[in-house]
Coordinates of C-alpha atoms and ligand atoms in Angstrom, one line a residue:
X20 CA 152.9 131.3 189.4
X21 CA 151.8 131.8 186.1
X22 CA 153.4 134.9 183.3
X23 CA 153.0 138.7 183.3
X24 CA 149.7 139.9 182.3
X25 CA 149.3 143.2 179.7
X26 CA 149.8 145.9 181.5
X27 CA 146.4 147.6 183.0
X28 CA 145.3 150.5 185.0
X29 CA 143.8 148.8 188.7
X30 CA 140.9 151.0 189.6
X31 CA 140.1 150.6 193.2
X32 CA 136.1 151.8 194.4
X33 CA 136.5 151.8 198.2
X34 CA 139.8 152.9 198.5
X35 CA 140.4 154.6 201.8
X36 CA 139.0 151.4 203.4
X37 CA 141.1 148.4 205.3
X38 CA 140.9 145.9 202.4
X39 CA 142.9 148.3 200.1
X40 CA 145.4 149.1 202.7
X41 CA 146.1 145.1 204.3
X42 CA 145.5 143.1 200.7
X43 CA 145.2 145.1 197.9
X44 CA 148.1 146.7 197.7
X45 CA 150.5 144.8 199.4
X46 CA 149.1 142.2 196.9
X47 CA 150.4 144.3 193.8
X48 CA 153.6 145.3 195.8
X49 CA 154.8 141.3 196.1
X50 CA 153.6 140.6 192.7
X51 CA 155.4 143.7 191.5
X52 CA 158.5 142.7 193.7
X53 CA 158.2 139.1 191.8
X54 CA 158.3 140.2 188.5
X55 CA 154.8 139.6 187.9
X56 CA 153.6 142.9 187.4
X57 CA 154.1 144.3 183.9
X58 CA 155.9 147.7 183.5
X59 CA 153.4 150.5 183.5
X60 CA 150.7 149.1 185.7
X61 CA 148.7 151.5 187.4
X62 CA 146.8 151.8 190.8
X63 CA 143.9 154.5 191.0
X64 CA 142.0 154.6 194.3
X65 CA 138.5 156.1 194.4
X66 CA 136.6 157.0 197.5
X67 CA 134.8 159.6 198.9
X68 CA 137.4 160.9 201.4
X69 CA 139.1 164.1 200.4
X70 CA 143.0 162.7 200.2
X71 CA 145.7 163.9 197.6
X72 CA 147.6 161.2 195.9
X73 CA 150.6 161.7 198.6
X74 CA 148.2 160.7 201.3
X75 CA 146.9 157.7 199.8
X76 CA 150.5 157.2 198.8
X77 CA 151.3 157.2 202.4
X78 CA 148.6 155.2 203.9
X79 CA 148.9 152.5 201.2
X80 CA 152.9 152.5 202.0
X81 CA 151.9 151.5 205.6
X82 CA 148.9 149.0 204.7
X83 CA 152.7 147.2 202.4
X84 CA 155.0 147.7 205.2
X85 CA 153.2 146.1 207.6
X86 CA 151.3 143.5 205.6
X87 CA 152.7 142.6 202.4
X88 CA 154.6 139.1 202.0
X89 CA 157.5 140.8 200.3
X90 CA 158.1 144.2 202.5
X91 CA 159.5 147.1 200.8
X92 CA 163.2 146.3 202.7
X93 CA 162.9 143.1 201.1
X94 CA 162.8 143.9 197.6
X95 CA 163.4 147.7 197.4
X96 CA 161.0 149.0 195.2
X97 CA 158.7 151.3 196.9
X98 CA 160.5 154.3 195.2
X99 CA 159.3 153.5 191.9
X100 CA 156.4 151.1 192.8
X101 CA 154.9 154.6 194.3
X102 CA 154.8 156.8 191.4
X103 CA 152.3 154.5 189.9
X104 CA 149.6 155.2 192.7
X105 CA 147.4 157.9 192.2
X106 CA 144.2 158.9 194.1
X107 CA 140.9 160.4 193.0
X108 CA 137.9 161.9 195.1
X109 CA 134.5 160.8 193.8
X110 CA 130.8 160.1 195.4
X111 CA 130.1 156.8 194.0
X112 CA 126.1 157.5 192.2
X113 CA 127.6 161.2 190.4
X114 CA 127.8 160.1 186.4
X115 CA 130.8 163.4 187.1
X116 CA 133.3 161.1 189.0
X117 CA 133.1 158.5 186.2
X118 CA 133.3 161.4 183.4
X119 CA 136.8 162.4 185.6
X120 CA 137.5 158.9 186.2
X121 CA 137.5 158.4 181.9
X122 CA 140.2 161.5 181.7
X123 CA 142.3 159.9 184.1
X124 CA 142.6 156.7 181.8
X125 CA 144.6 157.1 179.2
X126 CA 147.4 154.1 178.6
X127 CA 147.4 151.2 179.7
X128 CA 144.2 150.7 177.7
X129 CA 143.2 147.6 179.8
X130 CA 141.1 148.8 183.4
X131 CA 140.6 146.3 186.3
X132 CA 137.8 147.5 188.3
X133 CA 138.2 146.7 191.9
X134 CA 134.6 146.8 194.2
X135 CA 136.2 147.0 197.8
X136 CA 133.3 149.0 199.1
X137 CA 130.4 148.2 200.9
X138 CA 128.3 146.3 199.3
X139 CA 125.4 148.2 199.2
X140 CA 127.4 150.7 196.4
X141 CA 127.8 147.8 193.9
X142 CA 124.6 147.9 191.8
X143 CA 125.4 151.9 191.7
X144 CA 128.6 151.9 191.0
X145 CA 127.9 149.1 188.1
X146 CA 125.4 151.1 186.6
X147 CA 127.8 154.3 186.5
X148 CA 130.5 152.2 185.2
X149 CA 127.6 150.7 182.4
X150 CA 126.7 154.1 181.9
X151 CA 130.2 155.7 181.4
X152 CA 131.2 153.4 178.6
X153 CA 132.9 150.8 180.6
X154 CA 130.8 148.1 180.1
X155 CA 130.2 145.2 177.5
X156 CA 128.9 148.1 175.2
X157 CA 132.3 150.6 175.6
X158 CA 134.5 148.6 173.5
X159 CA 134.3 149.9 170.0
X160 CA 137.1 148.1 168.4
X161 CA 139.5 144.9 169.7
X162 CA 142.5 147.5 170.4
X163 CA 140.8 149.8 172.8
X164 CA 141.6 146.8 175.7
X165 CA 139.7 144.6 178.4
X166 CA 137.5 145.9 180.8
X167 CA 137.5 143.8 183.6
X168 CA 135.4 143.5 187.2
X169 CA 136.3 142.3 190.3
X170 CA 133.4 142.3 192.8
X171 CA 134.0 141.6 196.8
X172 CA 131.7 139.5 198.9
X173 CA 129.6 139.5 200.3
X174 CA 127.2 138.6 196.7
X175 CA 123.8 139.9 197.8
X176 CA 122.6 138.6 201.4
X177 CA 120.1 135.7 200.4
X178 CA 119.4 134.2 196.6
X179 CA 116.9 136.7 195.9
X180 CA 119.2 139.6 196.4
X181 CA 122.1 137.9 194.6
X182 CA 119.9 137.0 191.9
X183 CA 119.1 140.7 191.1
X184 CA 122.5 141.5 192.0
X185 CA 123.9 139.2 189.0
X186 CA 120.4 140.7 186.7
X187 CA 121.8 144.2 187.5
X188 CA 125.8 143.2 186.4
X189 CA 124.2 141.4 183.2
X190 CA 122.3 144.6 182.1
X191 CA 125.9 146.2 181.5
X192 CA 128.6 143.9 181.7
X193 CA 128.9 140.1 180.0
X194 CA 129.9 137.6 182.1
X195 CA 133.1 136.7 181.0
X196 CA 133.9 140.5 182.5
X197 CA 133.1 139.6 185.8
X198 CA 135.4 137.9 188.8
X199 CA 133.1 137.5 191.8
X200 CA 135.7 136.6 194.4
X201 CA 136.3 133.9 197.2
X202 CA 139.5 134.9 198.9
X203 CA 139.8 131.0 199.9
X204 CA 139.7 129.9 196.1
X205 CA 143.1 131.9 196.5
X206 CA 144.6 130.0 198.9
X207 CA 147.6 127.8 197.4
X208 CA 146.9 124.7 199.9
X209 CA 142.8 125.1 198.4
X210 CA 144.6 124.9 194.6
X211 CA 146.2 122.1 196.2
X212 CA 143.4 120.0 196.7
X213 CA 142.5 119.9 192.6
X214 CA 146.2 118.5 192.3
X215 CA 146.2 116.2 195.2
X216 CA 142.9 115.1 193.7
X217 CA 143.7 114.9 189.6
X218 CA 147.6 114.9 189.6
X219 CA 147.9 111.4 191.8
X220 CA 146.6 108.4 190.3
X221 CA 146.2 106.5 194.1
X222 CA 143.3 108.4 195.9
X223 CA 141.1 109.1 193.1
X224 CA 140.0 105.2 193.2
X225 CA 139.2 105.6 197.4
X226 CA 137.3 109.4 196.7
X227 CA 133.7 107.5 196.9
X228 CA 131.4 106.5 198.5
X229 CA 132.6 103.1 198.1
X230 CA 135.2 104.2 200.4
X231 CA 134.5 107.2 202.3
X232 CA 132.7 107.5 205.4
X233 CA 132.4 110.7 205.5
X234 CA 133.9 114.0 205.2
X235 CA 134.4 117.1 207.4
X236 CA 135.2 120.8 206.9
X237 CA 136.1 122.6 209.9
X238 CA 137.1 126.8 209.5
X239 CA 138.2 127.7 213.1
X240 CA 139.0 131.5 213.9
X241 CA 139.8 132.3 217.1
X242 CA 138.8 135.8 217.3
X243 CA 135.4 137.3 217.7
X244 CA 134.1 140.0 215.4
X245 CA 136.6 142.3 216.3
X246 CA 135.4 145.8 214.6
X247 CA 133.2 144.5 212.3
X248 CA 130.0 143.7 214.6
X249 CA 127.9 146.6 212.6
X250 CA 128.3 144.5 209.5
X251 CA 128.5 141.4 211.1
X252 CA 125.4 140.9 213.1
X253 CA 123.4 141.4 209.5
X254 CA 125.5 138.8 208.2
X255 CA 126.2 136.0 210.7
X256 CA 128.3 132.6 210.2
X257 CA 126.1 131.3 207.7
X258 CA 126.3 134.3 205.2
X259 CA 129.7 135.6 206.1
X260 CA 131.6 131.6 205.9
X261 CA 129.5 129.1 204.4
X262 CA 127.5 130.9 201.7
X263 CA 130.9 131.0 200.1
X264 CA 134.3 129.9 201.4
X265 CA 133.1 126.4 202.8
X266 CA 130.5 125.7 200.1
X267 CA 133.5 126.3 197.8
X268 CA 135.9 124.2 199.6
X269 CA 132.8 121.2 199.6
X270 CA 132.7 122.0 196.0
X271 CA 136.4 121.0 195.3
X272 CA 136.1 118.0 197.1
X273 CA 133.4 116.6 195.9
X274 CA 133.6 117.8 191.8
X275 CA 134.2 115.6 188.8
X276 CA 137.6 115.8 187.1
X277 CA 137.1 118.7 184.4
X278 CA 139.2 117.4 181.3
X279 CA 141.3 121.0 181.1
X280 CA 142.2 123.8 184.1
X281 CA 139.9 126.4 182.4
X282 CA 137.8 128.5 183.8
X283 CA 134.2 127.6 182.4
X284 CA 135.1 123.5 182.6
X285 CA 136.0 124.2 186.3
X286 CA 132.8 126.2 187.3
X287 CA 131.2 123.6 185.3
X288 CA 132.1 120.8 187.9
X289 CA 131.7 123.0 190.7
X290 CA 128.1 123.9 189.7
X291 CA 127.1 120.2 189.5
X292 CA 128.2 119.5 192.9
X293 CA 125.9 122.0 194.2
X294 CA 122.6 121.5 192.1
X295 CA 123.3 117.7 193.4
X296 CA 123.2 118.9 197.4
X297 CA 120.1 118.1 199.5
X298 CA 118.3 121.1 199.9
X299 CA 117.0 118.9 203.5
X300 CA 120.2 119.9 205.8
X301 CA 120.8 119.4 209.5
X302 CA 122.1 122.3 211.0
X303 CA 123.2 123.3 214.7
X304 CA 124.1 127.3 214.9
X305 CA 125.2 128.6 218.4
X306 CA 126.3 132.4 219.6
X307 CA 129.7 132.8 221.7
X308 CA 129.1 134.0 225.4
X309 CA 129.9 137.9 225.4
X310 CA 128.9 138.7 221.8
X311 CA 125.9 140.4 222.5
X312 CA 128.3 142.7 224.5
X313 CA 130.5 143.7 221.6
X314 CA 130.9 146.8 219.9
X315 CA 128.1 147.1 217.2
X316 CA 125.8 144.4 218.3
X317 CA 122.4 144.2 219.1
X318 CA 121.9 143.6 222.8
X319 CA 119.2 140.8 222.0
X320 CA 120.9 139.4 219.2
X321 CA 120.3 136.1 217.9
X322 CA 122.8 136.4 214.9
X323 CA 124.9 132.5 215.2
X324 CA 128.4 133.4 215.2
X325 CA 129.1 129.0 214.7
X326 CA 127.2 126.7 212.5
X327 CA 127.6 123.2 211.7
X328 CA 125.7 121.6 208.7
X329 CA 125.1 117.5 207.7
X330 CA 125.2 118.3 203.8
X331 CA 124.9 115.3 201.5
X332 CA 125.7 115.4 197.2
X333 CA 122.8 112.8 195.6
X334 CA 125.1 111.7 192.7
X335 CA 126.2 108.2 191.8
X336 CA 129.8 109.2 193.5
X337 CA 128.9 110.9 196.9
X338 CA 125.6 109.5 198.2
X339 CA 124.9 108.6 201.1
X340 CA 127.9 110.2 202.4
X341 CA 127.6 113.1 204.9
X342 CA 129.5 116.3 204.5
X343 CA 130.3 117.8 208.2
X344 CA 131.1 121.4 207.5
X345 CA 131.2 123.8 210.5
X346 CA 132.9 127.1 211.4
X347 CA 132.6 129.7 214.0
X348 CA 134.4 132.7 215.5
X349 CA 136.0 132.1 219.0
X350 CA 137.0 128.7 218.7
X351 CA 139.7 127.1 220.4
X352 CA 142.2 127.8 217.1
X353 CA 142.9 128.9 213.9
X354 CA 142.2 126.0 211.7
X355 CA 141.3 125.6 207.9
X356 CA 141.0 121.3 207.5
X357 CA 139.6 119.3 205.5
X358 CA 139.4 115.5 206.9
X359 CA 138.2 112.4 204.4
X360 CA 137.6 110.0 207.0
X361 CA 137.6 106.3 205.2
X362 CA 135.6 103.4 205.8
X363 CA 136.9 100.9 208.7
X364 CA 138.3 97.5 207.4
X365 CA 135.3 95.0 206.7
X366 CA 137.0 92.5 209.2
X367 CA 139.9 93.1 211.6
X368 CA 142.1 89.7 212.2
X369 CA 144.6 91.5 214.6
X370 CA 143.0 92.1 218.2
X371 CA 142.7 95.8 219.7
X372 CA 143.8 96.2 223.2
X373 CA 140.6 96.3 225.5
X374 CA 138.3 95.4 223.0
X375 CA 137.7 98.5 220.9
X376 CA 138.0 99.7 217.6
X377 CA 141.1 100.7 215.7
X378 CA 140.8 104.6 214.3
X379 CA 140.2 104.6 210.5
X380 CA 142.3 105.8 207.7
X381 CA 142.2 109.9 208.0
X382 CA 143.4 112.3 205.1
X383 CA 143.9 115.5 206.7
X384 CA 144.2 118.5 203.9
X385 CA 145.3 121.3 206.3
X386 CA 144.7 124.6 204.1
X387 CA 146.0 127.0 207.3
X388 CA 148.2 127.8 209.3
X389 CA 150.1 124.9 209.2
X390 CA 149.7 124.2 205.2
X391 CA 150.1 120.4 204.7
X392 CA 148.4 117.1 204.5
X393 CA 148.2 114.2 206.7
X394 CA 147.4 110.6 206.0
X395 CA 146.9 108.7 209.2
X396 CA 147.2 104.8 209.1
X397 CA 147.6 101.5 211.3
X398 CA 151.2 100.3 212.2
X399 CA 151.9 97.0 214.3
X400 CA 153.3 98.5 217.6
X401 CA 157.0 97.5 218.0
X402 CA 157.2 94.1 220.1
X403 CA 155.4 91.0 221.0
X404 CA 151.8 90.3 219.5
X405 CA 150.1 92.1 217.1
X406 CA 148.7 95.1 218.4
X407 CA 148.4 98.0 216.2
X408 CA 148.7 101.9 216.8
X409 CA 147.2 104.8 214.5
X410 CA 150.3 107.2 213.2
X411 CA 150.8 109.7 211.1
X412 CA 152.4 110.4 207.9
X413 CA 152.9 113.8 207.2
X414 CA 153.9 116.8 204.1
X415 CA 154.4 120.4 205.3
X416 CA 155.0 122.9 202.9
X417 CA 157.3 124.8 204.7
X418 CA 159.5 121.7 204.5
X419 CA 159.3 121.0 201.5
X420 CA 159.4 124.3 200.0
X421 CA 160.9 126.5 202.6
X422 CA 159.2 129.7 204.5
X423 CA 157.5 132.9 203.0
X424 CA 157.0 131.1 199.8
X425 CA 152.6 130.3 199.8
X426 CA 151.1 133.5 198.1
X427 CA 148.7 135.5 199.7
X428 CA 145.5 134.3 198.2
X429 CA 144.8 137.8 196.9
X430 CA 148.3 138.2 194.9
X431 CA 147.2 135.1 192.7
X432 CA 143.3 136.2 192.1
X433 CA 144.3 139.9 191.1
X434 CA 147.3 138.0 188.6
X435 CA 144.2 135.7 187.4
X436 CA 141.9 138.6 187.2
X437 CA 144.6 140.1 184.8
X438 CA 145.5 137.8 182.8
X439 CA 141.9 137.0 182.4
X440 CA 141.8 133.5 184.3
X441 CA 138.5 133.5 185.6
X442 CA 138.9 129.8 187.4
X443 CA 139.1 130.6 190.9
X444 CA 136.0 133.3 191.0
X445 CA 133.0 132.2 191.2
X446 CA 130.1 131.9 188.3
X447 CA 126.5 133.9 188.8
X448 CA 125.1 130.3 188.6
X449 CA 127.5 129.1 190.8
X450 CA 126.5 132.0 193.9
X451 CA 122.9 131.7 193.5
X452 CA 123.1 127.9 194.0
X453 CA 125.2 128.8 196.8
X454 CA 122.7 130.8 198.2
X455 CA 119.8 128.2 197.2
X456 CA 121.1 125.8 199.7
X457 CA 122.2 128.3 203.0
X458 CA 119.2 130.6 202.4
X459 CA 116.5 127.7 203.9
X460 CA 118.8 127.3 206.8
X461 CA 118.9 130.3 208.0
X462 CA 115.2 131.4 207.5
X463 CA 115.0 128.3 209.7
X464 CA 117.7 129.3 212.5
X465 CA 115.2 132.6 212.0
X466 CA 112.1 130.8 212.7
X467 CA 112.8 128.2 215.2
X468 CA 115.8 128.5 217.5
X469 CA 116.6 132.2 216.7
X470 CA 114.2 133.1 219.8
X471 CA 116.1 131.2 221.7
X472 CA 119.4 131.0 220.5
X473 CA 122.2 128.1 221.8
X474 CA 125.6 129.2 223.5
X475 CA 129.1 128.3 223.8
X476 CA 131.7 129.0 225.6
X477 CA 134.6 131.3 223.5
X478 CA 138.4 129.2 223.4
X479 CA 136.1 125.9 222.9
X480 CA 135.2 123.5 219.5
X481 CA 131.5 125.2 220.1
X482 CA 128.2 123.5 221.5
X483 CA 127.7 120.0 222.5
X484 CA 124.5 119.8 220.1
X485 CA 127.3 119.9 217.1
X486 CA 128.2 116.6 218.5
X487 CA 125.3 115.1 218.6
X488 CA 124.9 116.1 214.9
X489 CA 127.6 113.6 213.7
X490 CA 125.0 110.7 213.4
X491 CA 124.2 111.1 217.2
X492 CA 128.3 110.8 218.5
X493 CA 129.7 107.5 217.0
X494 CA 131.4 110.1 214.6
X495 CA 133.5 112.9 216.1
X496 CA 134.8 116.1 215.2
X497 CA 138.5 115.8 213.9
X498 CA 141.9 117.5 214.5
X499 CA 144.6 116.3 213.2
X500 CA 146.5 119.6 211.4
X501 CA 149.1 120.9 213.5
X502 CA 148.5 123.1 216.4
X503 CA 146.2 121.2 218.9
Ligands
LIG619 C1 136.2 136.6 205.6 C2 135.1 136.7 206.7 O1 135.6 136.3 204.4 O2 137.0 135.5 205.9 C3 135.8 137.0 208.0 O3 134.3 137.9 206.3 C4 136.8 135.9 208.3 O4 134.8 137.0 209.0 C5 137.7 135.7 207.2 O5 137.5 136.3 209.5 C6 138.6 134.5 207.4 O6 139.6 134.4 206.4 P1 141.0 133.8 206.6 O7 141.7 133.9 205.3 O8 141.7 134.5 207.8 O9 140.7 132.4 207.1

């Protein structure tokens, strides 16, 4: 991890809410426990609740406790960590809170601004902020500090929503102000695939189309939508997975090298990987059995909980080659893979017992839970002849690098969001070409099958018809990270 920021006052909008209490602050807690958090940081929560800063004090104490990489008995600093945490009733569209909010800031000089609430209040609370001084216009002189935002997904719910989401931010902050984030461009094994890609000089040659079949990108959860089926059955798979995390993973796969880890150069790449994608995508989307039944949902819902997409980049590097992305709630695990399948040999001299084919080169980039990547290849099985057997080579973090030591993706974007490292957050040109490309799918899920949606069972890899979308079942869909 990187060096300690300037010291800043973290104002969290939404504060009484889960994401404070499971990422927020245990984030700050491990980064404080780490050394990483410079003296005199501050934590103000805002939210409409009625709580006095003991109460927050207390419920953000058990959000660390039980969720936090480094527990207070770890590193023992609760004591003091806690004086820092203050709390601060407010209705979100009253120009008063933000007039209270200003007396309340007094040094550090720097604010991060922290949207954790519903969506909805973003555009509101922006224009409050704008209004209140804290925008591009409130800094009157280079010592009065950064003024920083950090904006939750979901960004808008189709392009035309994020586009005057993004119009709305412009009118009072400048873009360099504001971190839109992607908790997966947090993750240290999605970091990892920039340096498996640009710090090794022997699979940049293969990454192709040259060599590459194809490429898959599977995001498994095996729960349903536990509490969340109000917001949920608005959003679906599409909106709540692929409109950001797994566009953003395609994006790292399938980018340039940028010639310098720097924000603007990265989002660069990114954003020519997606105005390269076919807006003509194949797409299967399927409902678990029992979700209609769940708390919050709409008994005749036709909201997919699993999609799978055929996505293909039209550059000189990538075309031709499908990208397989697919995610769903339910599933038979936990997985976050990415597999580059390779292209077979162009003529196999060895013979393969009982006539069939041998399995081709894999590279398995397991982001979660098992962190690692795989690289599976042909051996000569032990013996007479010359038969050959697929194995596996294989790097584990926890190995390597022992237990308990992958940041939570959040404790790396709020130290980036500090120290002003804008490279994993995504770029307003960046979501709405996000959007551009999921947007038609689903207004097509909405038109054709949403009447009549597919099913699936829950514990399984989804329907049959994703199957049949991997060029009609010659392909299949891969598992090689651990835990199957
Ligand atoms: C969130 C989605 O962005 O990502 C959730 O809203 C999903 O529905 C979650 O469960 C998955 O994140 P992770 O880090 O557990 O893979």
């Amino acid at each position: 991890m990187k060096t300690r920021p300037d010291p800043c006052h973290v104002v969290i909008f939404g504060a009484s809410g889960d994401l404070t209490r499971r990422k927020l602050v245990p984030a700050l807690h491990t980064l404080s426990c780490e050394g990483l958090l410079p003296r005199g940081t501050k934590v103000l929560g805002i939210a409409r609740s009625s709580l006095t800063d003991a109460g927050f004090r207390k419920r953000t104490y058990e959000g660390v406790e039980s969720y936090a990489r480094l527990k207070p008995d770890v590193c023992n600093l609760w004591p003091n960590f806690k004086n820092n945490i203050s709390y601060m009733a407010g209705v979100y569209d009253d120009p008063e809170t933000y007039g209270r909010l200003k007396e309340r800031l007094d040094r550090p000089v720097n604010y991060l601004f922290y949207l954790a609430t519903p969506p909805g209040l973003y555009p509101v609370i922006i224009e409050q902020l704008g209004k209140a001084g804290f925008g591009k216009n409130g800094l009157k002189d280079k010592d009065s500090g950064w003024r920083r935002v950090i904006i939750e997904k979901p960004f808008g719910h189709d392009l035309q929503s994020a586009k005057k989401l993004n119009d709305k931010i412009h009118e009072y902050f400048d873009e360099h102000q504001i971190y839109r984030i992607d908790h997966y461009l947090g993750k240290e094994t999605v970091q990892n695939i920039l340096t498996l890609r640009f710090a090794n000089a022997i699979f940049e040659p293969l990454w192709n189309r040259n060599y590459v079949d194809h490429v898959q990108i599977t995001v498994g959860e095996k729960v349903g939508v536990e509490h969340r089926g109000g917001y949920y059955d608005k959003a679906g798979v599409l909106r709540d997975m692929f409109q950001n995390h797994l566009v953003q993973l395609l994006a790292l796969i399938a980018m340039e090298p940028p010639s310098v880890y720097e924000a603007d150069a990265m989002r660069d790449e990114k954003v020519k990987v997606l105005q390269a994608l076919r807006p003509e995508v194949r797409s299967v989307q399927a409902q678990y059995y029992g979700y209609r039944k769940e708390k919050g949902i709409n008994p005749d819902s036709t909201t997919p909980t699993y999609a799978a997409l055929e996505l293909f980049v039209d550059n000189w590097r990538w075309r031709g080659v499908p990208f397989y992305l697919r995610s769903g709630k339910k599933l038979a695990a936990k997985v976050t893979e990415i597999a580059i399948q390779f292209k077979k040999v162009p003529h196999l001299m060895f013979p393969v017992p009982g006539g069939g084919d041998i399995t081709p080169n894999i590279l398995s980039l397991c982001i979660q839970p098992d962190e690692g990547i795989h690289l599976k290849f042909q051996t000569k099985k032990p013996g007479a002849g010359m038969a050959t057997r697929s194995v596996d080579m294989e790097f584990h973090y926890a190995q390597d690098f022992g237990d308990n030591v992958l940041p939570e993706a959040y404790e790396r974007l709020l130290l980036d969001a500090m120290q002003g490292d804008a490279s994993l957050f995504a770029r307003a040109d960046g979501i709405e070409l996000a959007w551009a490309v999921i947007d038609p799918v689903i207004k097509e899920w909405n038109k054709d099958s949403g009447l009549n949606p597919v099913f699936y069972e829950p514990g399984t890899w989804g329907p049959e018809e994703a199957d049949v979308l991997l060029n009609g079942g010659s392909r299949s869909w891969l598992h090689d990270c651990a835990g199957h």
